[in-house]
């Protein structure tokens, strides 16, 4: 069973389009995250949701909007895609009941904007 | 502020050599956690180890070992008798409850093991 899954794995689209990436975790974790990894492999946190509530919202253009329908899902919607949005996007989850535990990552979604 | 520095951008070793990946961190929190992740060429991020600030014992797992030293704010990772399958980008990360358990990743060290 896949612990953290993302769809799609690859996404190629044109500038100006709107796209979504879906993430699901079956680990029973209470917190989920979205990260962006650029071409230099730098990992940057974008959002974090704990039990469906937004707890981290880094400096990300408001074209990016996370949606958490329940604590097992955290989707990422991107409006008006730009060339600079091309990157690999990782979803992750962890348990955070007063401690800091490791995050488990999905396989990543490689977004290419042309 | 939390910060992780991985000064080694790229390392190449010949198979069977030992290699140490350096990680230096900065934090004002007394309770914090340190992590190492591996990202092989296939792209996934694989959790390797978690260590809390109150446990300075070194850890060994097979060919992998970790040296945590609070005095130098370092959490170094050593691979003994490296193998080609160890070729990957390795990330060190820091997190603290006081900062919402947000992970602060270093910039990664790309390790290439030459057969």
mmCIF file of N, CA, C and O in Angstrom, chain B residues 54-110:
data_model
loop_
_atom_site.group_PDB
_atom_site.id
_atom_site.type_symbol
_atom_site.label_atom_id
_atom_site.label_comp_id
_atom_site.label_asym_id
_atom_site.label_seq_id
_atom_site.Cartn_x
_atom_site.Cartn_y
_atom_site.Cartn_z
ATOM 1 N N UNK B 54 17.686 16.051 22.876
ATOM 2 C CA UNK B 54 18.095 15.553 24.193
ATOM 3 C C UNK B 54 18.837 14.221 24.106
ATOM 4 O O UNK B 54 19.238 13.683 25.129
ATOM 5 N N UNK B 55 18.999 13.739 22.916
ATOM 6 C CA UNK B 55 19.620 12.434 22.745
ATOM 7 C C UNK B 55 20.855 12.578 21.864
ATOM 8 O O UNK B 55 20.749 12.612 20.642
ATOM 9 N N UNK B 56 22.015 12.669 22.485
ATOM 10 C CA UNK B 56 23.241 12.864 21.722
ATOM 11 C C UNK B 56 23.953 11.566 21.404
ATOM 12 O O UNK B 56 25.066 11.577 20.899
ATOM 13 N N UNK B 57 23.318 10.465 21.677
ATOM 14 C CA UNK B 57 23.960 9.188 21.354
ATOM 15 C C UNK B 57 24.099 9.042 19.858
ATOM 16 O O UNK B 57 23.194 9.359 19.095
ATOM 17 N N UNK B 58 25.236 8.540 19.447
ATOM 18 C CA UNK B 58 25.404 8.250 18.037
ATOM 19 C C UNK B 58 24.567 7.039 17.669
ATOM 20 O O UNK B 58 24.246 6.209 18.524
ATOM 21 N N UNK B 59 24.224 6.964 16.407
ATOM 22 C CA UNK B 59 23.386 5.856 15.966
ATOM 23 C C UNK B 59 24.027 5.172 14.773
ATOM 24 O O UNK B 59 24.618 5.826 13.917
ATOM 25 N N UNK B 60 23.888 3.873 14.746
ATOM 26 C CA UNK B 60 24.419 3.090 13.630
ATOM 27 C C UNK B 60 23.294 2.210 13.102
ATOM 28 O O UNK B 60 22.571 1.577 13.868
ATOM 29 N N UNK B 61 23.175 2.205 11.788
ATOM 30 C CA UNK B 61 22.204 1.328 11.145
ATOM 31 C C UNK B 61 22.878 0.732 9.917
ATOM 32 O O UNK B 61 22.956 1.370 8.863
ATOM 33 N N UNK B 62 23.373 -0.455 10.064
ATOM 34 C CA UNK B 62 24.090 -1.099 8.962
ATOM 35 C C UNK B 62 25.328 -0.314 8.591
ATOM 36 O O UNK B 62 26.202 -0.064 9.435
ATOM 37 N N UNK B 63 25.406 0.134 7.349
ATOM 38 C CA UNK B 63 26.569 0.903 6.905
ATOM 39 C C UNK B 63 26.434 2.393 7.213
ATOM 40 O O UNK B 63 27.339 3.172 6.951
ATOM 41 N N UNK B 64 25.282 2.788 7.726
ATOM 42 C CA UNK B 64 25.012 4.194 8.010
ATOM 43 C C UNK B 64 25.264 4.483 9.481
ATOM 44 O O UNK B 64 24.898 3.685 10.356
ATOM 45 N N UNK B 65 25.847 5.636 9.755
ATOM 46 C CA UNK B 65 25.994 6.079 11.145
ATOM 47 C C UNK B 65 25.852 7.588 11.197
ATOM 48 O O UNK B 65 26.132 8.290 10.224
ATOM 49 N N UNK B 66 25.394 8.052 12.359
ATOM 50 C CA UNK B 66 25.144 9.469 12.539
ATOM 51 C C UNK B 66 25.829 9.941 13.810
ATOM 52 O O UNK B 66 25.774 9.283 14.847
ATOM 53 N N UNK B 67 26.451 11.097 13.729
ATOM 54 C CA UNK B 67 27.180 11.688 14.848
ATOM 55 C C UNK B 67 26.550 13.036 15.176
ATOM 56 O O UNK B 67 26.674 13.995 14.421
ATOM 57 N N UNK B 68 25.865 13.080 16.307
ATOM 58 C CA UNK B 68 25.177 14.297 16.739
ATOM 59 C C UNK B 68 26.026 14.956 17.831
ATOM 60 O O UNK B 68 26.271 14.344 18.877
ATOM 61 N N UNK B 69 26.455 16.195 17.596
ATOM 62 C CA UNK B 69 27.246 16.920 18.586
ATOM 63 C C UNK B 69 26.640 18.292 18.797
ATOM 64 O O UNK B 69 26.764 19.176 17.945
ATOM 65 N N UNK B 70 26.007 18.476 19.950
ATOM 66 C CA UNK B 70 25.400 19.767 20.255
ATOM 67 C C UNK B 70 26.453 20.851 20.416
ATOM 68 O O UNK B 70 26.194 22.013 20.127
ATOM 69 N N UNK B 71 27.629 20.490 20.901
ATOM 70 C CA UNK B 71 28.679 21.491 21.136
ATOM 71 C C UNK B 71 29.090 22.201 19.854
ATOM 72 O O UNK B 71 29.500 23.357 19.868
ATOM 73 N N UNK B 72 28.982 21.495 18.746
ATOM 74 C CA UNK B 72 29.348 22.092 17.455
ATOM 75 C C UNK B 72 28.126 22.268 16.546
ATOM 76 O O UNK B 72 28.270 22.628 15.378
ATOM 77 N N UNK B 73 26.933 22.013 17.096
ATOM 78 C CA UNK B 73 25.683 22.123 16.321
ATOM 79 C C UNK B 73 25.793 21.361 15.007
ATOM 80 O O UNK B 73 25.504 21.884 13.924
ATOM 81 N N UNK B 74 26.225 20.128 15.113
ATOM 82 C CA UNK B 74 26.401 19.329 13.898
ATOM 83 C C UNK B 74 25.714 17.978 14.030
ATOM 84 O O UNK B 74 25.576 17.427 15.131
ATOM 85 N N UNK B 75 25.277 17.488 12.897
ATOM 86 C CA UNK B 75 24.618 16.177 12.834
ATOM 87 C C UNK B 75 25.091 15.521 11.559
ATOM 88 O O UNK B 75 24.421 15.530 10.533
ATOM 89 N N UNK B 76 26.277 14.938 11.625
ATOM 90 C CA UNK B 76 26.923 14.418 10.439
ATOM 91 C C UNK B 76 26.547 12.971 10.166
ATOM 92 O O UNK B 76 26.241 12.204 11.083
ATOM 93 N N UNK B 77 26.612 12.617 8.900
ATOM 94 C CA UNK B 77 26.148 11.321 8.427
ATOM 95 C C UNK B 77 27.295 10.632 7.702
ATOM 96 O O UNK B 77 27.868 11.216 6.778
ATOM 97 N N UNK B 78 27.617 9.429 8.153
ATOM 98 C CA UNK B 78 28.715 8.687 7.532
ATOM 99 C C UNK B 78 28.195 7.410 6.895
ATOM 100 O O UNK B 78 27.425 6.667 7.506
ATOM 101 N N UNK B 79 28.630 7.190 5.671
ATOM 102 C CA UNK B 79 28.345 5.933 4.984
ATOM 103 C C UNK B 79 29.657 5.161 4.901
ATOM 104 O O UNK B 79 30.654 5.666 4.365
ATOM 105 N N UNK B 80 29.638 3.979 5.447
ATOM 106 C CA UNK B 80 30.831 3.130 5.445
ATOM 107 C C UNK B 80 30.769 2.188 4.249
ATOM 108 O O UNK B 80 29.703 1.674 3.910
ATOM 109 N N UNK B 81 31.919 1.971 3.629
ATOM 110 C CA UNK B 81 31.987 1.044 2.483
ATOM 111 C C UNK B 81 30.894 1.375 1.471
ATOM 112 O O UNK B 81 30.017 0.561 1.185
ATOM 113 N N UNK B 82 30.980 2.567 0.927
ATOM 114 C CA UNK B 82 29.928 3.068 0.048
ATOM 115 C C UNK B 82 29.685 2.139 -1.144
ATOM 116 O O UNK B 82 30.592 1.421 -1.611
ATOM 117 N N UNK B 83 28.445 2.180 -1.613
ATOM 118 C CA UNK B 83 28.035 1.371 -2.762
ATOM 119 C C UNK B 83 27.390 2.285 -3.793
ATOM 120 O O UNK B 83 26.918 3.379 -3.468
ATOM 121 N N UNK B 84 27.322 1.800 -5.014
ATOM 122 C CA UNK B 84 26.735 2.603 -6.085
ATOM 123 C C UNK B 84 25.301 3.008 -5.743
ATOM 124 O O UNK B 84 24.851 4.113 -6.064
ATOM 125 N N UNK B 85 24.588 2.138 -5.055
ATOM 126 C CA UNK B 85 23.181 2.442 -4.696
ATOM 127 C C UNK B 85 23.070 3.591 -3.693
ATOM 128 O O UNK B 85 21.979 4.092 -3.451
ATOM 129 N N UNK B 86 24.199 3.977 -3.112
ATOM 130 C CA UNK B 86 24.173 5.115 -2.190
ATOM 131 C C UNK B 86 24.174 6.445 -2.934
ATOM 132 O O UNK B 86 23.996 7.503 -2.322
ATOM 133 N N UNK B 87 24.389 6.411 -4.229
ATOM 134 C CA UNK B 87 24.389 7.646 -5.024
ATOM 135 C C UNK B 87 23.012 8.298 -4.937
ATOM 136 O O UNK B 87 21.994 7.690 -5.288
ATOM 137 N N UNK B 88 22.990 9.516 -4.446
ATOM 138 C CA UNK B 88 21.722 10.212 -4.206
ATOM 139 C C UNK B 88 22.036 11.616 -3.720
ATOM 140 O O UNK B 88 23.192 11.964 -3.472
ATOM 141 N N UNK B 89 20.979 12.404 -3.568
ATOM 142 C CA UNK B 89 21.104 13.684 -2.864
ATOM 143 C C UNK B 89 20.607 13.450 -1.448
ATOM 144 O O UNK B 89 19.540 12.865 -1.247
ATOM 145 N N UNK B 90 21.392 13.892 -0.493
ATOM 146 C CA UNK B 90 21.056 13.709 0.913
ATOM 147 C C UNK B 90 20.743 15.059 1.547
ATOM 148 O O UNK B 90 21.498 16.022 1.411
ATOM 149 N N UNK B 91 19.611 15.097 2.227
ATOM 150 C CA UNK B 91 19.165 16.331 2.867
ATOM 151 C C UNK B 91 19.151 16.168 4.385
ATOM 152 O O UNK B 91 18.676 15.170 4.915
ATOM 153 N N UNK B 92 19.633 17.189 5.039
ATOM 154 C CA UNK B 92 19.531 17.305 6.493
ATOM 155 C C UNK B 92 18.414 18.310 6.772
ATOM 156 O O UNK B 92 18.226 19.267 6.003
ATOM 157 N N UNK B 93 17.661 18.092 7.838
ATOM 158 C CA UNK B 93 16.554 18.997 8.142
ATOM 159 C C UNK B 93 16.434 19.201 9.644
ATOM 160 O O UNK B 93 16.834 18.348 10.443
ATOM 161 N N UNK B 94 15.885 20.343 10.019
ATOM 162 C CA UNK B 94 15.703 20.737 11.414
ATOM 163 C C UNK B 94 14.248 21.129 11.618
ATOM 164 O O UNK B 94 13.643 21.768 10.752
ATOM 165 N N UNK B 95 13.703 20.755 12.761
ATOM 166 C CA UNK B 95 12.341 21.150 13.071
ATOM 167 C C UNK B 95 12.212 21.367 14.565
ATOM 168 O O UNK B 95 12.955 20.767 15.349
ATOM 169 N N UNK B 96 11.293 22.233 14.958
ATOM 170 C CA UNK B 96 11.082 22.505 16.381
ATOM 171 C C UNK B 96 9.611 22.755 16.643
ATOM 172 O O UNK B 96 8.956 23.414 15.826
ATOM 173 N N UNK B 97 9.096 22.284 17.772
ATOM 174 C CA UNK B 97 7.685 22.522 18.083
ATOM 175 C C UNK B 97 7.353 24.012 18.134
ATOM 176 O O UNK B 97 6.253 24.407 17.785
ATOM 177 N N UNK B 98 8.321 24.840 18.565
ATOM 178 C CA UNK B 98 8.065 26.282 18.671
ATOM 179 C C UNK B 98 7.830 26.965 17.335
ATOM 180 O O UNK B 98 7.349 28.098 17.293
ATOM 181 N N UNK B 99 8.213 26.320 16.260
ATOM 182 C CA UNK B 99 7.999 26.906 14.931
ATOM 183 C C UNK B 99 6.983 26.080 14.143
ATOM 184 O O UNK B 99 7.087 25.937 12.930
ATOM 185 N N UNK B 100 6.030 25.536 14.861
ATOM 186 C CA UNK B 100 4.946 24.810 14.205
ATOM 187 C C UNK B 100 5.372 23.521 13.539
ATOM 188 O O UNK B 100 4.728 23.054 12.606
ATOM 189 N N UNK B 101 6.483 22.955 14.030
ATOM 190 C CA UNK B 101 6.989 21.701 13.455
ATOM 191 C C UNK B 101 7.338 21.810 11.982
ATOM 192 O O UNK B 101 7.369 20.820 11.264
ATOM 193 N N UNK B 102 7.590 23.035 11.542
ATOM 194 C CA UNK B 102 8.000 23.222 10.161
ATOM 195 C C UNK B 102 9.406 22.662 9.968
ATOM 196 O O UNK B 102 10.264 22.839 10.822
ATOM 197 N N UNK B 103 9.613 22.000 8.845
ATOM 198 C CA UNK B 103 10.933 21.463 8.524
ATOM 199 C C UNK B 103 11.750 22.520 7.785
ATOM 200 O O UNK B 103 11.267 23.133 6.842
ATOM 201 N N UNK B 104 12.988 22.699 8.230
ATOM 202 C CA UNK B 104 13.934 23.563 7.525
ATOM 203 C C UNK B 104 14.998 22.657 6.927
ATOM 204 O O UNK B 104 15.772 22.044 7.656
ATOM 205 N N UNK B 105 14.984 22.564 5.615
ATOM 206 C CA UNK B 105 15.910 21.680 4.925
ATOM 207 C C UNK B 105 17.189 22.408 4.549
ATOM 208 O O UNK B 105 17.174 23.597 4.220
ATOM 209 N N UNK B 106 18.304 21.667 4.579
ATOM 210 C CA UNK B 106 19.523 22.168 3.978
ATOM 211 C C UNK B 106 19.403 22.074 2.469
ATOM 212 O O UNK B 106 18.411 21.576 1.928
ATOM 213 N N UNK B 107 20.427 22.547 1.796
ATOM 214 C CA UNK B 107 20.395 22.589 0.339
ATOM 215 C C UNK B 107 20.783 21.255 -0.296
ATOM 216 O O UNK B 107 20.746 21.114 -1.516
ATOM 217 N N UNK B 108 21.140 20.281 0.538
ATOM 218 C CA UNK B 108 21.413 18.947 0.021
ATOM 219 C C UNK B 108 22.860 18.744 -0.402
ATOM 220 O O UNK B 108 23.549 19.692 -0.803
ATOM 221 N N UNK B 109 23.306 17.512 -0.294
ATOM 222 C CA UNK B 109 24.631 17.112 -0.777
ATOM 223 C C UNK B 109 24.432 15.995 -1.780
ATOM 224 O O UNK B 109 23.816 14.971 -1.462
ATOM 225 N N UNK B 110 24.931 16.209 -2.978
ATOM 226 C CA UNK B 110 24.812 15.194 -4.017
ATOM 227 C C UNK B 110 26.010 14.257 -3.934
ATOM 228 O O UNK B 110 27.150 14.673 -4.127
#
